[in-house]
XYZ file of N, CA, C and O in Angstrom:
604
model
N 26.419 16.897 -36.838
C 25.533 16.849 -35.684
C 24.507 15.743 -35.887
O 23.906 15.637 -36.950
N 24.319 14.933 -34.862
C 23.397 13.805 -34.964
C 21.988 14.277 -34.635
O 21.690 14.634 -33.493
N 21.112 14.278 -35.633
C 19.750 14.759 -35.400
C 18.875 13.713 -34.738
O 17.816 14.029 -34.217
N 19.303 12.466 -34.737
C 18.501 11.415 -34.092
C 18.436 11.595 -32.582
O 17.517 11.111 -31.936
N 19.406 12.275 -32.001
C 19.411 12.449 -30.553
C 18.336 13.428 -30.097
O 18.064 13.531 -28.906
N 17.701 14.151 -31.033
C 16.692 15.126 -30.659
C 15.275 14.605 -30.797
O 14.331 15.353 -30.653
N 15.115 13.342 -31.087
C 13.779 12.788 -31.241
C 13.099 12.670 -29.882
O 13.736 12.360 -28.881
N 11.808 12.895 -29.872
C 11.036 12.752 -28.651
C 10.883 11.272 -28.328
O 10.484 10.480 -29.185
N 11.180 10.926 -27.091
C 11.078 9.528 -26.672
C 9.688 9.311 -26.098
O 9.269 10.009 -25.171
N 8.976 8.355 -26.657
C 7.647 8.025 -26.173
C 7.710 6.687 -25.444
O 8.143 5.689 -26.017
N 7.312 6.681 -24.191
C 7.384 5.458 -23.385
C 6.266 4.497 -23.773
O 5.186 4.909 -24.198
N 6.530 3.215 -23.618
C 5.479 2.198 -23.745
C 5.651 1.192 -22.607
O 6.549 1.337 -21.777
N 4.796 0.178 -22.563
C 4.811 -0.737 -21.429
C 6.158 -1.409 -21.224
O 6.568 -1.657 -20.097
N 6.869 -1.713 -22.303
C 8.133 -2.427 -22.165
C 9.286 -1.510 -21.745
O 10.252 -1.981 -21.146
N 9.209 -0.219 -22.038
C 10.310 0.688 -21.711
C 10.106 1.433 -20.393
O 11.008 2.155 -19.959
N 8.966 1.265 -19.748
C 8.679 1.994 -18.512
C 9.414 1.347 -17.345
O 9.439 0.119 -17.204
N 10.036 2.179 -16.501
C 10.734 1.698 -15.306
C 9.861 2.015 -14.093
O 9.834 3.148 -13.620
N 9.131 1.004 -13.594
C 8.240 1.208 -12.444
C 8.966 0.847 -11.150
O 9.668 -0.157 -11.093
N 8.767 1.691 -10.136
C 9.343 1.433 -8.822
C 8.218 1.309 -7.805
O 7.093 1.734 -8.055
N 8.547 0.746 -6.639
C 7.615 0.699 -5.517
C 8.051 1.752 -4.516
O 9.188 1.750 -4.046
N 7.142 2.687 -4.203
C 7.435 3.779 -3.283
C 6.565 3.657 -2.041
O 5.395 3.296 -2.129
N 7.137 3.979 -0.882
C 6.420 3.925 0.390
C 6.262 5.342 0.922
O 7.244 6.074 1.072
N 5.008 5.733 1.200
C 4.706 7.075 1.697
C 4.050 6.948 3.066
O 3.099 6.177 3.238
N 4.561 7.690 4.045
C 3.966 7.723 5.380
C 3.036 8.925 5.453
O 3.461 10.064 5.294
N 1.733 8.671 5.701
C 0.731 9.734 5.687
C 0.584 10.430 7.039
O -0.253 11.313 7.185
N 1.376 10.053 8.019
C 1.225 10.620 9.361
C 1.506 12.117 9.362
O 2.563 12.575 8.933
N 0.513 12.899 9.809
C 0.657 14.344 9.904
C 0.524 15.092 8.588
O 0.651 16.309 8.557
N 0.265 14.392 7.489
C 0.136 15.043 6.177
C -1.283 15.587 6.002
O -2.250 15.002 6.472
N -1.409 16.705 5.277
C -2.714 17.252 4.932
C -3.264 16.478 3.744
O -2.522 16.187 2.798
N -4.550 16.152 3.790
C -5.148 15.239 2.815
C -4.936 15.669 1.365
O -4.422 14.898 0.556
N -5.319 16.878 0.993
C -5.243 17.303 -0.395
C -3.818 17.415 -0.911
O -3.533 17.084 -2.066
N -2.915 17.878 -0.067
C -1.518 18.016 -0.478
C -0.888 16.651 -0.703
O -0.153 16.435 -1.674
N -1.189 15.711 0.192
C -0.707 14.335 0.030
C -1.280 13.720 -1.241
O -0.557 13.128 -2.042
N -2.589 13.885 -1.453
C -3.262 13.265 -2.589
C -2.734 13.790 -3.922
O -2.517 13.008 -4.856
N -2.496 15.103 -4.028
C -2.023 15.642 -5.298
C -0.611 15.166 -5.618
O -0.303 14.861 -6.775
N 0.239 15.055 -4.606
C 1.602 14.579 -4.845
C 1.612 13.095 -5.216
O 2.350 12.678 -6.110
N 0.782 12.298 -4.536
C 0.715 10.867 -4.843
C 0.112 10.647 -6.228
O 0.547 9.761 -6.968
N -0.875 11.461 -6.607
C -1.467 11.333 -7.943
C -0.419 11.591 -9.025
O -0.405 10.911 -10.055
N 0.467 12.556 -8.797
C 1.544 12.812 -9.754
C 2.495 11.620 -9.838
O 2.970 11.279 -10.920
N 2.791 11.002 -8.687
C 3.670 9.833 -8.681
C 3.021 8.665 -9.424
O 3.684 7.944 -10.178
N 1.710 8.458 -9.200
C 0.995 7.376 -9.881
C 0.944 7.613 -11.383
O 1.043 6.678 -12.179
N 0.774 8.854 -11.778
C 0.659 9.199 -13.193
C 2.012 9.152 -13.895
O 2.092 8.890 -15.084
N 3.099 9.416 -13.152
C 4.434 9.396 -13.729
C 4.903 10.750 -14.202
O 5.863 10.852 -14.959
N 4.265 11.813 -13.748
C 4.606 13.155 -14.221
C 5.958 13.636 -13.686
O 6.493 14.620 -14.179
N 6.510 12.965 -12.705
C 7.804 13.354 -12.164
C 8.958 12.766 -12.969
O 10.119 13.066 -12.707
N 8.658 11.946 -13.968
C 9.694 11.285 -14.762
C 9.935 12.048 -16.070
O 9.014 12.623 -16.640
N 11.162 12.037 -16.560
C 11.450 12.760 -17.801
C 10.812 12.136 -19.036
O 10.602 12.814 -20.030
N 10.496 10.843 -18.995
C 9.902 10.182 -20.165
C 8.393 10.030 -20.015
O 7.814 9.071 -20.519
N 7.729 10.989 -19.352
C 6.276 10.935 -19.160
C 5.561 10.929 -20.507
O 5.862 11.719 -21.394
N 4.635 9.990 -20.647
C 3.808 9.898 -21.845
C 2.357 9.867 -21.392
O 1.985 9.008 -20.597
N 1.508 10.780 -21.867
C 0.159 10.931 -21.320
C -0.736 9.703 -21.448
O -1.580 9.481 -20.586
N -0.570 8.897 -22.501
C -1.500 7.786 -22.716
C -0.965 6.441 -22.223
O -1.550 5.407 -22.499
N 0.151 6.451 -21.453
C 0.770 5.218 -20.983
C 0.871 5.253 -19.461
O 1.109 6.300 -18.867
N 0.699 4.086 -18.834
C 0.893 3.953 -17.386
C 2.394 3.923 -17.124
O 3.011 2.867 -17.116
N 2.998 5.094 -16.940
C 4.442 5.147 -16.709
C 4.760 5.597 -15.291
O 5.896 5.936 -14.989
N 3.760 5.591 -14.398
C 3.971 5.990 -13.015
C 4.477 4.850 -12.162
O 4.659 3.724 -12.622
N 4.705 5.146 -10.884
C 5.212 4.153 -9.942
C 4.067 3.544 -9.148
O 2.955 4.069 -9.114
N 4.361 2.421 -8.496
C 3.420 1.814 -7.553
C 3.642 2.494 -6.207
O 4.787 2.598 -5.748
N 2.568 2.951 -5.569
C 2.685 3.711 -4.328
C 1.959 2.985 -3.202
O 0.814 2.552 -3.361
N 2.644 2.842 -2.060
C 2.067 2.259 -0.850
C 1.967 3.379 0.177
O 2.962 4.061 0.446
N 0.777 3.574 0.740
C 0.580 4.603 1.762
C 0.261 3.906 3.078
O -0.651 3.081 3.148
N 1.025 4.226 4.124
C 0.777 3.661 5.453
C 0.318 4.761 6.394
O 0.436 5.948 6.087
N -0.222 4.363 7.542
C -0.742 5.283 8.567
C -1.821 6.200 8.000
O -1.847 7.399 8.254
N -2.756 5.634 7.248
C -3.789 6.457 6.612
C -4.751 7.068 7.625
O -5.422 8.041 7.313
N -4.803 6.526 8.830
C -5.715 7.069 9.843
C -5.158 8.319 10.503
O -5.870 9.003 11.247
N -3.903 8.668 10.216
C -3.259 9.797 10.889
C -3.137 11.034 10.003
O -2.329 11.918 10.274
N -3.957 11.125 8.939
C -3.933 12.321 8.099
C -4.649 13.460 8.800
O -5.407 13.239 9.755
N -4.430 14.679 8.320
C -5.093 15.845 8.899
C -5.876 16.573 7.816
O -5.610 16.419 6.626
N -6.862 17.337 8.266
C -7.600 18.247 7.397
C -7.652 19.583 8.094
O -7.758 19.651 9.317
N -7.576 20.664 7.330
C -7.591 21.992 7.923
C -9.027 22.425 8.187
O -9.964 21.925 7.558
N -9.179 23.351 9.109
C -10.501 23.909 9.402
C -11.444 22.893 10.015
O -11.036 21.996 10.751
N -12.742 23.028 9.698
C -13.761 22.124 10.233
C -14.139 21.034 9.242
O -15.261 20.539 9.257
N -13.201 20.654 8.374
C -13.546 19.706 7.306
C -13.944 18.332 7.824
O -14.690 17.625 7.162
N -13.470 17.926 8.991
C -13.878 16.614 9.523
C -15.392 16.560 9.717
O -15.999 15.513 9.522
N -16.023 17.692 10.089
C -17.470 17.717 10.288
C -18.218 18.225 9.041
O -19.338 17.804 8.771
N -17.620 19.162 8.303
C -18.318 19.820 7.202
C -18.244 19.076 5.876
O -19.181 19.132 5.079
N -17.131 18.392 5.609
C -16.952 17.712 4.308
C -17.838 16.475 4.261
O -17.809 15.641 5.156
N -18.647 16.380 3.205
C -19.531 15.224 3.063
C -19.203 14.463 1.786
O -18.797 15.041 0.784
N -19.375 13.154 1.856
C -19.201 12.279 0.703
C -20.579 11.750 0.329
O -21.275 11.165 1.161
N -20.995 11.975 -0.927
C -22.313 11.553 -1.390
C -22.209 10.282 -2.207
O -21.244 10.078 -2.941
N -23.213 9.433 -2.070
C -23.340 8.259 -2.932
C -24.817 8.048 -3.207
O -25.679 8.608 -2.526
N -25.106 7.253 -4.210
C -26.489 7.034 -4.623
C -26.738 5.540 -4.718
O -25.980 4.817 -5.368
N -27.813 5.073 -4.063
C -28.091 3.640 -4.013
C -28.653 3.109 -5.327
O -28.556 1.927 -5.598
N -29.250 3.990 -6.124
C -29.878 3.553 -7.370
C -31.397 3.565 -7.273
O -32.092 3.380 -8.272
N -31.925 3.782 -6.083
C -33.371 3.831 -5.875
C -33.818 5.283 -5.737
O -33.032 6.135 -5.340
N -35.097 5.579 -6.028
C -35.596 6.949 -5.833
C -35.434 7.388 -4.381
O -35.776 6.640 -3.463
N -34.908 8.567 -4.182
C -34.673 9.071 -2.825
C -33.537 8.353 -2.129
O -33.463 8.378 -0.907
N -32.652 7.713 -2.876
C -31.606 6.887 -2.289
C -30.263 7.565 -2.170
O -29.239 6.886 -2.152
N -30.238 8.889 -2.088
C -28.964 9.576 -1.920
C -28.544 9.509 -0.461
O -29.308 9.858 0.430
N -27.335 9.026 -0.222
C -26.819 8.893 1.140
C -25.578 9.774 1.272
O -24.810 9.940 0.326
N -25.388 10.307 2.462
C -24.204 11.134 2.687
C -23.532 10.725 3.988
O -24.197 10.296 4.939
N -22.208 10.841 4.000
C -21.423 10.581 5.199
C -20.414 11.713 5.362
O -19.909 12.234 4.372
N -20.128 12.068 6.593
C -19.116 13.093 6.837
C -17.735 12.441 6.805
O -17.612 11.213 6.878
N -16.725 13.270 6.717
C -15.357 12.762 6.688
C -15.010 12.043 7.991
O -14.313 11.028 7.978
N -15.533 12.532 9.118
C -15.251 11.899 10.410
C -15.865 10.503 10.480
O -15.239 9.563 10.965
N -17.109 10.353 9.979
C -17.756 9.033 9.975
C -16.995 8.059 9.089
O -16.821 6.890 9.440
N -16.526 8.541 7.934
C -15.760 7.683 7.025
C -14.416 7.307 7.645
O -13.956 6.169 7.504
N -13.798 8.236 8.367
C -12.521 7.959 9.029
C -12.693 6.909 10.125
O -11.835 6.044 10.304
N -13.813 6.981 10.857
C -14.051 6.016 11.930
C -14.250 4.602 11.386
O -13.797 3.629 11.988
N -14.945 4.481 10.239
C -15.225 3.152 9.669
C -14.087 2.644 8.789
O -13.609 1.525 8.955
N -13.692 3.445 7.790
C -12.687 3.027 6.803
C -11.728 4.182 6.535
O -11.887 4.902 5.545
N -10.699 4.382 7.366
C -9.807 5.532 7.191
C -9.051 5.528 5.865
O -8.719 6.583 5.332
N -8.818 4.356 5.300
C -8.067 4.304 4.037
C -8.877 4.836 2.861
O -8.322 5.317 1.875
N -10.202 4.802 2.951
C -11.045 5.228 1.831
C -11.028 6.730 1.606
O -11.274 7.200 0.500
N -10.736 7.505 2.651
C -10.653 8.960 2.484
C -9.513 9.296 1.517
O -9.680 10.081 0.582
N -8.361 8.671 1.733
C -7.213 8.916 0.859
C -7.490 8.363 -0.533
O -7.196 9.006 -1.538
N -8.073 7.167 -0.611
C -8.368 6.557 -1.913
C -9.307 7.433 -2.736
O -9.079 7.657 -3.923
N -10.362 7.956 -2.103
C -11.325 8.794 -2.816
C -10.673 10.084 -3.322
O -10.922 10.513 -4.447
N -9.850 10.705 -2.487
C -9.245 11.973 -2.902
C -8.236 11.769 -4.030
O -8.161 12.586 -4.941
N -7.480 10.671 -4.002
C -6.509 10.411 -5.071
C -7.232 10.008 -6.348
O -6.870 10.450 -7.440
N -8.275 9.191 -6.231
C -9.007 8.747 -7.418
C -9.626 9.927 -8.155
O -9.681 9.949 -9.382
N -10.053 10.953 -7.414
C -10.619 12.135 -8.039
C -9.606 12.971 -8.798
O -9.978 13.818 -9.602
N -8.321 12.735 -8.550
C -7.261 13.494 -9.218
C -6.644 12.734 -10.389
O -5.729 13.236 -11.029
N -7.131 11.530 -10.659
C -6.632 10.731 -11.782
C -7.578 10.880 -12.975
O -8.721 11.307 -12.809
N -7.141 10.525 -14.176
C -8.015 10.614 -15.344
C -9.258 9.742 -15.190
O -9.201 8.678 -14.577
N -10.378 10.217 -15.738
C -11.643 9.477 -15.635
C -11.822 8.604 -16.874
O -12.698 8.830 -17.698
N -10.961 7.598 -17.030
C -11.048 6.682 -18.162
C -10.364 5.362 -17.790
O -10.038 5.151 -16.628
N -10.135 4.505 -18.779
C -9.520 3.204 -18.506
C -8.112 3.349 -17.945
O -7.700 2.570 -17.086
N -7.384 4.353 -18.416
C -6.038 4.579 -17.906
C -6.075 4.959 -16.433
O -5.259 4.486 -15.634
N -7.047 5.802 -16.053
C -7.187 6.193 -14.653
C -7.484 5.004 -13.756
O -6.965 4.904 -12.649
N -8.332 4.081 -14.240
C -8.643 2.881 -13.471
C -7.403 2.005 -13.321
O -7.153 1.426 -12.253
N -6.594 1.936 -14.374
C -5.364 1.146 -14.324
C -4.347 1.782 -13.375
O -3.675 1.077 -12.615
N -4.260 3.105 -13.383
C -3.350 3.809 -12.483
C -3.771 3.638 -11.033
O -2.925 3.509 -10.136
N -5.090 3.640 -10.789
C -5.597 3.521 -9.417
C -5.246 2.159 -8.818
O -5.076 2.038 -7.608
N -5.110 1.141 -9.676
C -4.731 -0.190 -9.184
C -3.288 -0.232 -8.697
O -2.890 -1.190 -8.033
N -2.491 0.784 -9.028
C -1.103 0.846 -8.565
C -0.982 1.480 -7.184
O 0.125 1.691 -6.702
N -2.117 1.790 -6.554
C -2.126 2.424 -5.240
C -2.571 1.420 -4.183
O -3.574 0.723 -4.368
N -1.832 1.333 -3.090
C -2.199 0.494 -1.954
C -2.208 1.383 -0.716
O -1.202 2.031 -0.409
N -3.335 1.423 -0.002
C -3.455 2.259 1.193
C -3.723 1.358 2.383
O -4.600 0.488 2.328
N -2.965 1.546 3.469
C -3.079 0.698 4.648
C -3.285 1.538 5.900
O -2.731 2.634 6.033
N -4.065 0.977 6.841
C -4.216 1.564 8.165
C -3.092 0.996 9.021
O -2.858 -0.209 9.012
N -2.388 1.842 9.724
C -1.269 1.380 10.538
C 0.028 1.350 9.744
O 0.066 1.635 8.542
N 1.102 0.957 10.428
C 2.428 0.985 9.820
C 2.762 -0.297 9.061
O 3.772 -0.354 8.375
N 1.942 -1.334 9.185
C 2.212 -2.604 8.505
C 1.584 -2.603 7.117
O 0.480 -2.099 6.929
N 2.300 -3.181 6.146
C 1.747 -3.335 4.805
C 2.179 -4.678 4.243
O 3.127 -5.291 4.723
N 1.474 -5.162 3.231
C 1.712 -6.495 2.697
C 2.646 -6.524 1.511
O 2.678 -7.525 0.793
N 3.418 -5.481 1.279
C 4.278 -5.424 0.103
C 5.764 -5.419 0.460
O 6.555 -4.808 -0.242
N 6.163 -6.133 1.509
C 7.582 -6.180 1.864
C 8.406 -6.859 0.778
O 9.577 -6.537 0.573
N 7.815 -7.821 0.079
C 8.547 -8.561 -0.953
C 8.968 -7.664 -2.116
O 9.949 -7.957 -2.801
N 8.239 -6.559 -2.350
C 8.582 -5.654 -3.444
C 9.709 -4.686 -3.079
O 10.161 -3.932 -3.921
N 10.132 -4.701 -1.812
C 11.185 -3.814 -1.304
C 10.921 -2.353 -1.682
O 11.677 -1.736 -2.441
N 9.837 -1.750 -1.149
C 9.522 -0.360 -1.503
C 10.552 0.617 -0.930
O 11.095 0.397 0.151
N 10.771 1.684 -1.667
C 11.706 2.726 -1.238
C 10.909 3.816 -0.521
O 9.989 4.400 -1.105
N 11.243 4.077 0.735
C 10.557 5.125 1.511
C 10.962 6.484 0.971
O 12.145 6.759 0.785
N 9.962 7.330 0.680
C 10.254 8.660 0.150
C 9.607 9.717 1.033
O 8.651 9.451 1.761
N 10.149 10.918 0.949
C 9.596 12.080 1.640
C 8.888 12.927 0.593
O 9.510 13.366 -0.381
N 7.595 13.153 0.758
C 6.825 13.901 -0.232
C 7.254 15.363 -0.349
O 6.981 15.999 -1.352
N 7.926 15.872 0.662
C 8.369 17.270 0.612
C 9.478 17.472 -0.420
O 9.774 18.598 -0.803
N 10.101 16.369 -0.881
C 11.133 16.474 -1.912
C 10.540 16.652 -3.297
O 11.244 16.982 -4.242
N 9.229 16.391 -3.437
C 8.543 16.520 -4.724
C 7.705 17.776 -4.726
O 7.216 18.212 -3.698
N 7.474 18.354 -5.924
C 6.632 19.544 -6.018
C 5.184 19.184 -5.875
O 4.702 18.202 -6.321
């Protein structure tokens, strides 16, 4: 019996197989979409997942303005930021953010589900979010996927 076949395979930058995936956000619920995309970015759907390596895929999200939220979250959910000055805390509702920059709602929710370190920043760069059905990555020939096929 060959015992070498039972060794754990650890992925590195040269052995990782990255793909370009296209996700349509139309009619998707924000948190469910974000958690599935975060798994794709992290690479947890692959058999050779390695926690300290960027082994996930590049993900393109289109129609970011057509996401949904359950309940009254469009009015109740607030995003806080701080200007750096005393009394400089600013807040915006999800509806205000959607009106100005609809892609940032998806970006913020996915970024919160990635690791808070250098690897997380590197993984976040593999995400492209676009308003509308047009995107600038036709040259990469992305494969359109249905998120319902993933857990």
